[in-house]
JSON list of C-alpha atoms in Angstrom, two decimals:
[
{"chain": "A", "resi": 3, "resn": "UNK", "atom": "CA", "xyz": [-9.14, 3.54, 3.92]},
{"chain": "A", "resi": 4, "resn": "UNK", "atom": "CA", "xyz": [-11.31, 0.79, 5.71]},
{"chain": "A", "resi": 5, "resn": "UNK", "atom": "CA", "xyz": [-13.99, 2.80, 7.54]},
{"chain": "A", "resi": 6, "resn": "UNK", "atom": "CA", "xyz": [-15.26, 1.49, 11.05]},
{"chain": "A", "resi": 7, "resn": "UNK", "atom": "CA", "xyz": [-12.52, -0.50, 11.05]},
{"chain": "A", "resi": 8, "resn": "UNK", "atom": "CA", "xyz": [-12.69, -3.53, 13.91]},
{"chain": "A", "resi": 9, "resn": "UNK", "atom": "CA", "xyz": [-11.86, -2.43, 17.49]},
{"chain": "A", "resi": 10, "resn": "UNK", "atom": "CA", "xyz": [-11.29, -3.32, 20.75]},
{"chain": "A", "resi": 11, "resn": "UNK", "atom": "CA", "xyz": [-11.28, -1.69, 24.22]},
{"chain": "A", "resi": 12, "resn": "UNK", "atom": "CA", "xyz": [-8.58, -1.94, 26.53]},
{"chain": "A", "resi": 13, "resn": "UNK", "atom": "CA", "xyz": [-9.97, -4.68, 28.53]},
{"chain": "A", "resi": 14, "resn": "UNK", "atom": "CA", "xyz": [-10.49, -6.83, 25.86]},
{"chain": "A", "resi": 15, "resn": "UNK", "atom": "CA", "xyz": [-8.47, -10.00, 26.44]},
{"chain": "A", "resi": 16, "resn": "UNK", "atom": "CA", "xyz": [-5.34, -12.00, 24.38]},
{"chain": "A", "resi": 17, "resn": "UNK", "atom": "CA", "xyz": [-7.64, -14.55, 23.37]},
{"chain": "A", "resi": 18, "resn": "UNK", "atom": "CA", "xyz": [-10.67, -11.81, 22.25]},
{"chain": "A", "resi": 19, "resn": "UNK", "atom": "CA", "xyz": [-7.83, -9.52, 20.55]},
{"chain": "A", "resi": 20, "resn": "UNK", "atom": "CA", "xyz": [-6.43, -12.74, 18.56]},
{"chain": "A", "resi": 21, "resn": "UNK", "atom": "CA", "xyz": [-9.83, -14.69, 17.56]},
{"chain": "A", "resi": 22, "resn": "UNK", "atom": "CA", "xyz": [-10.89, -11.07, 16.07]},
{"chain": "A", "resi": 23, "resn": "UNK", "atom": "CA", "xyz": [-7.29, -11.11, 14.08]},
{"chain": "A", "resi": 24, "resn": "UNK", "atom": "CA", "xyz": [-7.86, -14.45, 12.47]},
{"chain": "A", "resi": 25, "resn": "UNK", "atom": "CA", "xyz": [-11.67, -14.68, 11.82]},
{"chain": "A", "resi": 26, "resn": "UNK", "atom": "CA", "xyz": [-11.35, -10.74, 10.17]},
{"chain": "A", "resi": 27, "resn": "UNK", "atom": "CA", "xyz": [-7.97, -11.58, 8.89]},
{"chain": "A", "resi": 28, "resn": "UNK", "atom": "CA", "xyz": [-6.10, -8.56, 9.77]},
{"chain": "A", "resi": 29, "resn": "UNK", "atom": "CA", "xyz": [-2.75, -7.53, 11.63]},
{"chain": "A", "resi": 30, "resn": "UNK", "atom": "CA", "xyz": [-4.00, -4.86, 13.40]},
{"chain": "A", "resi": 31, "resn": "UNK", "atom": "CA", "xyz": [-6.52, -3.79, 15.98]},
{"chain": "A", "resi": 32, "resn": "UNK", "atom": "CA", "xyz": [-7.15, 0.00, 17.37]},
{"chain": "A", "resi": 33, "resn": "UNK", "atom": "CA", "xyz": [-8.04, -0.37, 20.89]},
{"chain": "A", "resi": 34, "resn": "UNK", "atom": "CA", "xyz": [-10.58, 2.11, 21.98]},
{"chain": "A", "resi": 35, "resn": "UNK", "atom": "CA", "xyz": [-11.83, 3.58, 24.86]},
{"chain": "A", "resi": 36, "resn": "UNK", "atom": "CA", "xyz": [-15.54, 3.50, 26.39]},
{"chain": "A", "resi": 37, "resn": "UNK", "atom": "CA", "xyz": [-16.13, 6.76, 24.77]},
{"chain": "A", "resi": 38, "resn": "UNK", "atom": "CA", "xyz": [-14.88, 5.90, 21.53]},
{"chain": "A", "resi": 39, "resn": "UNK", "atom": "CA", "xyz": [-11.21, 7.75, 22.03]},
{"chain": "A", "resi": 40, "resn": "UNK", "atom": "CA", "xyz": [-8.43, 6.13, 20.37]},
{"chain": "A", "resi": 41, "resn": "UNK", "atom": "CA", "xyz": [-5.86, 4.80, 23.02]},
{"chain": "A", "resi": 42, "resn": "UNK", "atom": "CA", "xyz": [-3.53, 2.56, 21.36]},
{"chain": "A", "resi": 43, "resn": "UNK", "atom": "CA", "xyz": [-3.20, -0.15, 18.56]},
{"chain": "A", "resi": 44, "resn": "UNK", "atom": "CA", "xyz": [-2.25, -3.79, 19.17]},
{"chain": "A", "resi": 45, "resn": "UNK", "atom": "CA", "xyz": [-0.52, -5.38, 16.08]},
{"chain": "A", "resi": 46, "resn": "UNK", "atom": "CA", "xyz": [-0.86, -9.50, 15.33]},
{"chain": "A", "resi": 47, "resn": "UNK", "atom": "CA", "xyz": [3.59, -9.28, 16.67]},
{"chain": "A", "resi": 48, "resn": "UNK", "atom": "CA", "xyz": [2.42, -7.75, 20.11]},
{"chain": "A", "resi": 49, "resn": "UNK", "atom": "CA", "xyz": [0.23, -10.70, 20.81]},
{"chain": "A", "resi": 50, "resn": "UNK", "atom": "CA", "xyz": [3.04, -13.22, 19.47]},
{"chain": "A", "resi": 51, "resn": "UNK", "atom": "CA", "xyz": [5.90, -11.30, 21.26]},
{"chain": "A", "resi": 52, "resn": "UNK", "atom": "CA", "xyz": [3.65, -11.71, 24.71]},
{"chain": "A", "resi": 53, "resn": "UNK", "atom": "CA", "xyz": [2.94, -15.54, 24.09]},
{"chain": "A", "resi": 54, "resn": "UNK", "atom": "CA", "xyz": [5.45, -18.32, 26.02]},
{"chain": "A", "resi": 55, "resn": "UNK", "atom": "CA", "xyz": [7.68, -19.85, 23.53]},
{"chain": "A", "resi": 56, "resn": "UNK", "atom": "CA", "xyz": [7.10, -23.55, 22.95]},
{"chain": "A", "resi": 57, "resn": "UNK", "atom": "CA", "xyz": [10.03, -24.07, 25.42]},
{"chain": "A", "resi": 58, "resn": "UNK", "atom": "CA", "xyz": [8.30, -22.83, 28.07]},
{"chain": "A", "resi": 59, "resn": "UNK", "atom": "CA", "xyz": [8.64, -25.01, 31.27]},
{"chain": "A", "resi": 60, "resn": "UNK", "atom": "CA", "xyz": [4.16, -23.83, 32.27]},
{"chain": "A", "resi": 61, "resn": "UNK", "atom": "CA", "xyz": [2.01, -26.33, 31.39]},
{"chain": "A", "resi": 62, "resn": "UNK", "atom": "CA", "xyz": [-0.97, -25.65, 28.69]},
{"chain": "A", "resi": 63, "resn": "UNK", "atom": "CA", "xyz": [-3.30, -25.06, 31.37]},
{"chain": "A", "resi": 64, "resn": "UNK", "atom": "CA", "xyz": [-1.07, -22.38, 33.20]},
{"chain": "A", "resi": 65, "resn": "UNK", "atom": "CA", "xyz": [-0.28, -20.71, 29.44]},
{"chain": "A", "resi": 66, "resn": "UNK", "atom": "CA", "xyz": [-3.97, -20.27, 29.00]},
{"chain": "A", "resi": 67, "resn": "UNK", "atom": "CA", "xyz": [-4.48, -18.93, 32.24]},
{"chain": "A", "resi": 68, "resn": "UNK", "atom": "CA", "xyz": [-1.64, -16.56, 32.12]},
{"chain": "A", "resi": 69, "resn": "UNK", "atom": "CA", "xyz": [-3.03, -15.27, 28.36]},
{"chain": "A", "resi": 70, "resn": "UNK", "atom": "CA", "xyz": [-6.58, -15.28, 29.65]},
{"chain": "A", "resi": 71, "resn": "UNK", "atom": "CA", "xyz": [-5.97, -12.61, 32.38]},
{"chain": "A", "resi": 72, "resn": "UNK", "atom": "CA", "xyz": [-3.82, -10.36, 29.83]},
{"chain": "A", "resi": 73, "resn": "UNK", "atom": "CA", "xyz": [-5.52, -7.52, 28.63]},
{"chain": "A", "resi": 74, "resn": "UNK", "atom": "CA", "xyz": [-4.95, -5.37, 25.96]},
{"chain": "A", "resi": 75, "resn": "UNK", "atom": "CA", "xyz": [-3.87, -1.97, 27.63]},
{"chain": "A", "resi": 76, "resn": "UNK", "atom": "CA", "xyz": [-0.78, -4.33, 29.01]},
{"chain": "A", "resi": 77, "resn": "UNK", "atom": "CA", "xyz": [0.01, -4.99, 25.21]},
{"chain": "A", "resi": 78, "resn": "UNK", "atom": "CA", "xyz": [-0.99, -1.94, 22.84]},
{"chain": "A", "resi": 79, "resn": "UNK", "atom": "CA", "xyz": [1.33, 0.26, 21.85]},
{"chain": "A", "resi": 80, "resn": "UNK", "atom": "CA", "xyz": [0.20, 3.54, 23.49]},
{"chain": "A", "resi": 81, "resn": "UNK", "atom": "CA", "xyz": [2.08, 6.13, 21.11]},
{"chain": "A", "resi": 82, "resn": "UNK", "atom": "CA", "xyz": [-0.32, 6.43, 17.74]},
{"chain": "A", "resi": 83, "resn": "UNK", "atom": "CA", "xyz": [0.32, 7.87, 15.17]},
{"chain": "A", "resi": 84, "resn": "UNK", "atom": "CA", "xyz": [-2.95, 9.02, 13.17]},
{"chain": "A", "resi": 85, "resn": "UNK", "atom": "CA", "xyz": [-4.17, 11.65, 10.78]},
{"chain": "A", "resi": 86, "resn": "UNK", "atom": "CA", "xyz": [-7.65, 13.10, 10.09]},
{"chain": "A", "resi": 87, "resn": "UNK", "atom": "CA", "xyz": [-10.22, 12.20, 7.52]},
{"chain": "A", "resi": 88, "resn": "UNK", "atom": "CA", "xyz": [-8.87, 14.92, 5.48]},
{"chain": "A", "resi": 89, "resn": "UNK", "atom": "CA", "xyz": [-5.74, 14.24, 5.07]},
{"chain": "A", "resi": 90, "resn": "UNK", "atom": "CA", "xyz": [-4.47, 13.35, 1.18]},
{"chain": "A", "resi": 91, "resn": "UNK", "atom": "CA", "xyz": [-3.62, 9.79, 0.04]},
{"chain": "A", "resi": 92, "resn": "UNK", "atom": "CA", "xyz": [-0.19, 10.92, -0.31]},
{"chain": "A", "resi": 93, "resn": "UNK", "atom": "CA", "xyz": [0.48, 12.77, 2.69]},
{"chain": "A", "resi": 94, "resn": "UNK", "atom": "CA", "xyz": [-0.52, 9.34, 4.77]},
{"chain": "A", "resi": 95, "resn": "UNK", "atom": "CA", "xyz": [1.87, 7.26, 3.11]},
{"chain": "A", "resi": 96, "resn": "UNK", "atom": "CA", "xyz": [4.54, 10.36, 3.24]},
{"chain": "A", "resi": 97, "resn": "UNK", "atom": "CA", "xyz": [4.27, 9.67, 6.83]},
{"chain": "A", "resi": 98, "resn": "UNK", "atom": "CA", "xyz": [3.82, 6.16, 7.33]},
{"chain": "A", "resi": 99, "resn": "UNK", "atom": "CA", "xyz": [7.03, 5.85, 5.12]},
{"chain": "A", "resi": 100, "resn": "UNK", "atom": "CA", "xyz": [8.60, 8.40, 7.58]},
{"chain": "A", "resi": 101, "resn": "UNK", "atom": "CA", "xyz": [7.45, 7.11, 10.60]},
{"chain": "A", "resi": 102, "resn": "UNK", "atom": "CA", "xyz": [8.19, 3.49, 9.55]},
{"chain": "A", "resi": 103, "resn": "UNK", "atom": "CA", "xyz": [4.62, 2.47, 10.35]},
{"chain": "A", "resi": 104, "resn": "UNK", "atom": "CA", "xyz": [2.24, -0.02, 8.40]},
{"chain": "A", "resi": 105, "resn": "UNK", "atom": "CA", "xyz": [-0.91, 1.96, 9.46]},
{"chain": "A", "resi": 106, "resn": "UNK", "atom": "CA", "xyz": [-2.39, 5.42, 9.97]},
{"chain": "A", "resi": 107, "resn": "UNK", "atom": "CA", "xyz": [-6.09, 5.39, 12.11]},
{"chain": "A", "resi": 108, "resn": "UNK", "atom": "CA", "xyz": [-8.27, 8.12, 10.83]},
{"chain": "A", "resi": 109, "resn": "UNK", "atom": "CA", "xyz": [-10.02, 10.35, 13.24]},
{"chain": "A", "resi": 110, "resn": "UNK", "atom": "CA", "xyz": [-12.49, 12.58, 12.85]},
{"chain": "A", "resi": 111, "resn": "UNK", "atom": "CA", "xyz": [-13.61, 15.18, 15.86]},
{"chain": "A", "resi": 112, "resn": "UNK", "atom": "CA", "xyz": [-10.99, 12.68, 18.04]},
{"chain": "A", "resi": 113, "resn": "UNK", "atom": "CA", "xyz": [-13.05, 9.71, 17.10]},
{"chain": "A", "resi": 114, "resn": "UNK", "atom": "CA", "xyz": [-11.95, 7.00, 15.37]},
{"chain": "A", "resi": 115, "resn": "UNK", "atom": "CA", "xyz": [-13.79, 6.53, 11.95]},
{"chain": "A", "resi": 116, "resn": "UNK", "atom": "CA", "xyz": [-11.36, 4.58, 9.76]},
{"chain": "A", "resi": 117, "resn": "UNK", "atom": "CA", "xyz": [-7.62, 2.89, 9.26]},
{"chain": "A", "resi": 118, "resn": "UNK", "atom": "CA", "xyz": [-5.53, 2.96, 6.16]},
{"chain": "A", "resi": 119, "resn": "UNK", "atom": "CA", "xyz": [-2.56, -0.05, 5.69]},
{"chain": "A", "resi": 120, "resn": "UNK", "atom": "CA", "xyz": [-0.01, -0.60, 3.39]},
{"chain": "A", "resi": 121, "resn": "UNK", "atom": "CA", "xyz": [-2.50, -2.86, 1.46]},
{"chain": "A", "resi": 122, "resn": "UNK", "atom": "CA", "xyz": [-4.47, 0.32, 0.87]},
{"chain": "A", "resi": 123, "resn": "UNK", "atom": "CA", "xyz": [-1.87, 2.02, 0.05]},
{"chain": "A", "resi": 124, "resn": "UNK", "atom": "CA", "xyz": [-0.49, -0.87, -2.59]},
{"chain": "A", "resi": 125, "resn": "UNK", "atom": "CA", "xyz": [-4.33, -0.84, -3.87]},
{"chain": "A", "resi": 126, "resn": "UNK", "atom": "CA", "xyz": [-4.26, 2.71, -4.45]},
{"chain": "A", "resi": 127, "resn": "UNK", "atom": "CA", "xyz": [-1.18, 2.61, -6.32]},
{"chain": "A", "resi": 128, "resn": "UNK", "atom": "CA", "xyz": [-1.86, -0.17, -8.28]},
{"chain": "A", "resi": 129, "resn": "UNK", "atom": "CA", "xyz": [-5.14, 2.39, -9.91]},
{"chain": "A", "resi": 130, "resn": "UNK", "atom": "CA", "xyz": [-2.85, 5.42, -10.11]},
{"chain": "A", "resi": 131, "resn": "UNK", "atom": "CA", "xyz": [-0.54, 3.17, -12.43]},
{"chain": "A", "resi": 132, "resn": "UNK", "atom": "CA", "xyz": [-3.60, 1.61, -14.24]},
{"chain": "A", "resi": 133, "resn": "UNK", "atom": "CA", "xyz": [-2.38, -1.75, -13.03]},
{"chain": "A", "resi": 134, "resn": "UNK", "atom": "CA", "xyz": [-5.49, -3.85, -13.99]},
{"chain": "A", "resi": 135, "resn": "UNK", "atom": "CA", "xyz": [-5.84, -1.84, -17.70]},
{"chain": "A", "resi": 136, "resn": "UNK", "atom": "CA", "xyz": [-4.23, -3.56, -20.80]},
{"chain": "A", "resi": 137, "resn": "UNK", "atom": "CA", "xyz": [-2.39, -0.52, -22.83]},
{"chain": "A", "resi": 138, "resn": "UNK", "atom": "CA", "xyz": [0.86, 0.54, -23.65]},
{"chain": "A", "resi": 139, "resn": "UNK", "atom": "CA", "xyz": [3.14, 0.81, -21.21]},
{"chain": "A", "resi": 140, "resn": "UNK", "atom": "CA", "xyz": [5.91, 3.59, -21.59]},
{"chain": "A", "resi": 141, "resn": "UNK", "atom": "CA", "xyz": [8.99, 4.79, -19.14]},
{"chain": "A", "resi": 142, "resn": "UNK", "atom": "CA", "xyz": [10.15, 8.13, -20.88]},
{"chain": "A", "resi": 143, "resn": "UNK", "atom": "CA", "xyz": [13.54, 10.06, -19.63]},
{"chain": "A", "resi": 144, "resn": "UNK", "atom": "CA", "xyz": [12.76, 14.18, -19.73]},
{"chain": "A", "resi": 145, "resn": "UNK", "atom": "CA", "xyz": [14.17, 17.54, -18.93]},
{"chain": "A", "resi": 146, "resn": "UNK", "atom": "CA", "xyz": [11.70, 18.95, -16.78]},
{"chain": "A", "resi": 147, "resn": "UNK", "atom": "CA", "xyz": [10.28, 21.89, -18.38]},
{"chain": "A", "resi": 148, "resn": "UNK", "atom": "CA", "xyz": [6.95, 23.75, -18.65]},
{"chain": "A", "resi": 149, "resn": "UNK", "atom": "CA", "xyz": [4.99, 22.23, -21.38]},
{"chain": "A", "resi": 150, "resn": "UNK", "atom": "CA", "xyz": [6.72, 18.94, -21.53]},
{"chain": "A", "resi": 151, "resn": "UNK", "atom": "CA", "xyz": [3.62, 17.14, -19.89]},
{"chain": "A", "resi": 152, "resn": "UNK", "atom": "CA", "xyz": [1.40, 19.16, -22.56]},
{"chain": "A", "resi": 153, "resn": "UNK", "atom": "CA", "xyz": [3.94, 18.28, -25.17]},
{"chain": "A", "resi": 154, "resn": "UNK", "atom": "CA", "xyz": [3.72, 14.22, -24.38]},
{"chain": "A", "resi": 155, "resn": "UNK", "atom": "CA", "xyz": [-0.08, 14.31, -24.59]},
{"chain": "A", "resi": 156, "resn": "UNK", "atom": "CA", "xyz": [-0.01, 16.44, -27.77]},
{"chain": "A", "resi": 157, "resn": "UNK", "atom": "CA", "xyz": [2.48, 13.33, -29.58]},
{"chain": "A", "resi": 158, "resn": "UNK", "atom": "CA", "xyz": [0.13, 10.76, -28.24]},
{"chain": "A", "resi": 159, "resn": "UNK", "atom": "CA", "xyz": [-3.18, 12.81, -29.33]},
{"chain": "A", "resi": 160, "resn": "UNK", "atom": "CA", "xyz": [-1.35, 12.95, -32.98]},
{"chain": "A", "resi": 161, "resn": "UNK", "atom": "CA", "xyz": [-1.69, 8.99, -32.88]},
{"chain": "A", "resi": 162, "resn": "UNK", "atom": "CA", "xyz": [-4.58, 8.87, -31.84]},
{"chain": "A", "resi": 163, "resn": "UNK", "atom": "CA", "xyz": [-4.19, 7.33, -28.62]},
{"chain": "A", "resi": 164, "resn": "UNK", "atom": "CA", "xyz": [-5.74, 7.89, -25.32]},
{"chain": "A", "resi": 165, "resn": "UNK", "atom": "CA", "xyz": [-3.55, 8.38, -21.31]},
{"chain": "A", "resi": 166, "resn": "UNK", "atom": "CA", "xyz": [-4.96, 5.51, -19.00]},
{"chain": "A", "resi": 167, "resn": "UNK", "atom": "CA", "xyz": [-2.63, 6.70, -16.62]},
{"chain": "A", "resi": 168, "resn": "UNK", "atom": "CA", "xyz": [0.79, 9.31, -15.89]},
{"chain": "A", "resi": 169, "resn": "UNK", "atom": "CA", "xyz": [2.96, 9.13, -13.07]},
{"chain": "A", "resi": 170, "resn": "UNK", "atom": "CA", "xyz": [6.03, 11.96, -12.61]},
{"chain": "A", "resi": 171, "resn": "UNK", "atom": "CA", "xyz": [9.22, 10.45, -10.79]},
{"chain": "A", "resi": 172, "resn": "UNK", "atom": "CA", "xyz": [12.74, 11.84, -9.76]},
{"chain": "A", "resi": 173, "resn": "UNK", "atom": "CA", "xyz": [15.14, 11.41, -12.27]},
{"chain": "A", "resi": 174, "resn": "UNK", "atom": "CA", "xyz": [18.95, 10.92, -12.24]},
{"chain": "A", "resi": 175, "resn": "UNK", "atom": "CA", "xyz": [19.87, 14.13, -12.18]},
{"chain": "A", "resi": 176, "resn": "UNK", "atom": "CA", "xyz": [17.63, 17.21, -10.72]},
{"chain": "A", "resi": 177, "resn": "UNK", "atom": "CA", "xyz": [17.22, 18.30, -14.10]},
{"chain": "A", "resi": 178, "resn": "UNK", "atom": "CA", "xyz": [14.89, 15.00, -15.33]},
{"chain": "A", "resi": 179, "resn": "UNK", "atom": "CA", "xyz": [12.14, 13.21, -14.36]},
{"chain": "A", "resi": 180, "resn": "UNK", "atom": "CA", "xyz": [11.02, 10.18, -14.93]},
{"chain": "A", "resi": 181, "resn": "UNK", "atom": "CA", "xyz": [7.40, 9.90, -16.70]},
{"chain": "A", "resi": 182, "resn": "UNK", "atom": "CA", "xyz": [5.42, 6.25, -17.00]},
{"chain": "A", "resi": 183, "resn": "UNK", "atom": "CA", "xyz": [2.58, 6.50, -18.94]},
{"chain": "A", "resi": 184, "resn": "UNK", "atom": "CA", "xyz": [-0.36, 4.12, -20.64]},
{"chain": "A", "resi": 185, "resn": "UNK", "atom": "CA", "xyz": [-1.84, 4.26, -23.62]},
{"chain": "A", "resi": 186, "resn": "UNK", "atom": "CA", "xyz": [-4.79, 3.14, -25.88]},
{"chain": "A", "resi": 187, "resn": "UNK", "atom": "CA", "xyz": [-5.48, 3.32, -29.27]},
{"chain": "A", "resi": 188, "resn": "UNK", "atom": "CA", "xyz": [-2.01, 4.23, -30.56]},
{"chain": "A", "resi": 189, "resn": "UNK", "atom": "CA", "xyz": [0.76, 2.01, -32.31]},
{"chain": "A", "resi": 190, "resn": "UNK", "atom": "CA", "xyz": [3.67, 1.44, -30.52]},
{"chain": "A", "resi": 191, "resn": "UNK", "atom": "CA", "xyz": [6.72, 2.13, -33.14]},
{"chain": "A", "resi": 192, "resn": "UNK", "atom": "CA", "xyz": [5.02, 5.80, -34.63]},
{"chain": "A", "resi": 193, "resn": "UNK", "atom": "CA", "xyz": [4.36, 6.67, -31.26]},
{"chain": "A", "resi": 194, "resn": "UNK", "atom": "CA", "xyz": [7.98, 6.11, -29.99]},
{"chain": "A", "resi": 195, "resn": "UNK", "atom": "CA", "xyz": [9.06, 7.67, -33.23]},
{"chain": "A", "resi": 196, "resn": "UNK", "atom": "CA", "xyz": [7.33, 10.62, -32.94]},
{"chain": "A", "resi": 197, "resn": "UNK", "atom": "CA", "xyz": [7.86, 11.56, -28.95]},
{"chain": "A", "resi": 198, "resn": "UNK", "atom": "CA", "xyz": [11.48, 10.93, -29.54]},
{"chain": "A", "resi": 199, "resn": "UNK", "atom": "CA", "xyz": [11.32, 13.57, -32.14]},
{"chain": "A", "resi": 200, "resn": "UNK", "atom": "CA", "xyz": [9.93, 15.85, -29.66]},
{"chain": "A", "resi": 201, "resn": "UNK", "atom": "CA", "xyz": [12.94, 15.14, -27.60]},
{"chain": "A", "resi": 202, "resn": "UNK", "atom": "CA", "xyz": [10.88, 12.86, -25.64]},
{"chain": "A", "resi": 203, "resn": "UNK", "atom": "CA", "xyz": [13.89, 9.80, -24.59]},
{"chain": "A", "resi": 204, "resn": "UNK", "atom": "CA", "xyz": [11.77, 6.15, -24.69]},
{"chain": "A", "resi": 205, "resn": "UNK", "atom": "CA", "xyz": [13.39, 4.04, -22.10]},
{"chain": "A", "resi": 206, "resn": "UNK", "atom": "CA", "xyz": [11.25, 1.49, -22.76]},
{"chain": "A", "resi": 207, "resn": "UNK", "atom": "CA", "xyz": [7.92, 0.34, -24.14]},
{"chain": "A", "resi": 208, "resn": "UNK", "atom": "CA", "xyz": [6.09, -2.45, -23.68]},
{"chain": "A", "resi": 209, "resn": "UNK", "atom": "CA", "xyz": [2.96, -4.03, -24.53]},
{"chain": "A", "resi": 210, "resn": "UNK", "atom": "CA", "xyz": [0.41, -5.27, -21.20]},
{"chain": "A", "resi": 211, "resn": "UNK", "atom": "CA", "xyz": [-2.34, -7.69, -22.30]},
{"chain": "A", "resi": 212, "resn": "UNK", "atom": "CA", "xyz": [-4.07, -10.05, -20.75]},
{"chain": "A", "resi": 213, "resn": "UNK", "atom": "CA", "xyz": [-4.00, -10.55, -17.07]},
{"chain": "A", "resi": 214, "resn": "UNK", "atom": "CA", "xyz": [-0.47, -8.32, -16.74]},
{"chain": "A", "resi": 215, "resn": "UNK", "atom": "CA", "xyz": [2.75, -8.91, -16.00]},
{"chain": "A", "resi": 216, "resn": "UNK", "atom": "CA", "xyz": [2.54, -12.94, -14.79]},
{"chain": "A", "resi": 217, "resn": "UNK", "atom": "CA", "xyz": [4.34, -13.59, -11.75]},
{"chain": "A", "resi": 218, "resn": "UNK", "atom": "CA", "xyz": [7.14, -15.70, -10.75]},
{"chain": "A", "resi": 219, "resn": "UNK", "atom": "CA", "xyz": [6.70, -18.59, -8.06]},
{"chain": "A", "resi": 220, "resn": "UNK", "atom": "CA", "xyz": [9.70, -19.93, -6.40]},
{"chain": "A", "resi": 221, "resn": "UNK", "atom": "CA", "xyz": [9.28, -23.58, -5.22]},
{"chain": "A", "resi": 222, "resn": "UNK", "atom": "CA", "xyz": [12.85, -25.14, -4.21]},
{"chain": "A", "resi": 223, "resn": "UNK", "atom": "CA", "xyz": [10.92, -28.54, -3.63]},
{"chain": "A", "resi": 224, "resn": "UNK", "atom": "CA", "xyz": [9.75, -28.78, -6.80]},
{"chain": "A", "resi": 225, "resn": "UNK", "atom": "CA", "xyz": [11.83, -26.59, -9.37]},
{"chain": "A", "resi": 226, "resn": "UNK", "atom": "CA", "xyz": [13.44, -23.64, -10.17]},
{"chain": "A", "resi": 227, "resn": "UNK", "atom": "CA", "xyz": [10.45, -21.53, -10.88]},
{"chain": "A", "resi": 228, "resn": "UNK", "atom": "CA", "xyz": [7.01, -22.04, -12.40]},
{"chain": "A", "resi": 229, "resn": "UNK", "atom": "CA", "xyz": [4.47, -19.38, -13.15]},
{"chain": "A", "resi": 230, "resn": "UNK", "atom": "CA", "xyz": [1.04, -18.67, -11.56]}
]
């Protein structure tokens, strides 16, 4: 999460509320009371959705005026969902996925102490996956069993190789999972040899050096596709 995440009160104007959005660069704002209660949230869309469009018969003088008497408990949203400091990683994006949301405040004793977005939640994912470490990469189809998590690490012990990271997923049926896992230290056609002899299914394997997987950029101006 972001502790003591950026704030404003409810009489904090449109043109306060948006200078704080673009000089912090952030899409959200938890508007607080005097006493440090959490009231509402204004999102970067609530301040666009409240501007005149740019076929608005008012003048730029009257806009300005009209924007500069707008305060924020006329455009928060006053329904929040939040969770508490203690609540899991998981559990917060359980129910921001739930709730449709792109942000949980954290409270703790009814004050606000922190926020969590999707970007922490992407962040967060991208170390549970060992996104920045170079390794082997495998996707492995299982029966899920006890021991078959034991039995994985035993096969890529025997090679000598060492788990960057393990993620469990659904599989197609109720029966299987799906199991991604990195590796260092241990070659890639033994090791796929010998957890397939375990009855360990490879769906794939593949080799991340470097920077990672390189994005594609698509540019219709220029052409088709270029990397970064």
């Amino acid at each position: 999460m972001t502790p003591n995440p950026t704030t404003v009160t409810e009489d904090a104007s449109f043109e306060d509320a948006l200078h704080l959005i673009r000089e912090r660069k952030i899409r959200r704002l938890p508007v607080v009371a005097k006493n440090g209660r959490l009231v509402g949230i204004v999102a970067e869309k609530d301040l666009f959705s409240v501007s005149p469009s740019s076929a608005t018969s008012l003048s730029v003088f009257e806009v300005h005026y009209l924007l500069a008497k707008l305060k924020m408990r006329e455009v928060m949203t006053k329904r929040v969902i939040a969770v508490g400091d203690d609540c899991p990683l998981e559990e917060a994006a359980r129910i921001m996925v739930d709730h449709k949301i792109g942000c949980l405040p954290i409270l703790k004793d009814g004050k606000l102490v922190g926020i969590i977005t999707e970007t922490d939640i992407f962040k967060a994912f991208v170390e549970i996956m060992g996104g920045r470490e170079e390794g082997l990469r495998l996707t492995l189809d299982v029966t899920e069993k006890k021991g078959m998590l034991a039995a994985i690490a035993k096969e890529i012990f025997k090679q000598n190789g060492n788990i960057i990271s393990m993620a469990t997923f659904s599989g197609h049926n109720a029966s299987d999972r799906i199991i991604t896992v990195k590796v260092v230290g241990a070659p890639k056609d033994p090791l796929i040899k010998n957890l397939e002899t375990a009855c360990v299914k490879v769906l794939n394997a593949i080799d991340v050096t470097g920077g990672g997987y390189t994005p594609l950029v698509i540019d219709a101006k220029k052409q088709p596709y270029k990397e970064l």
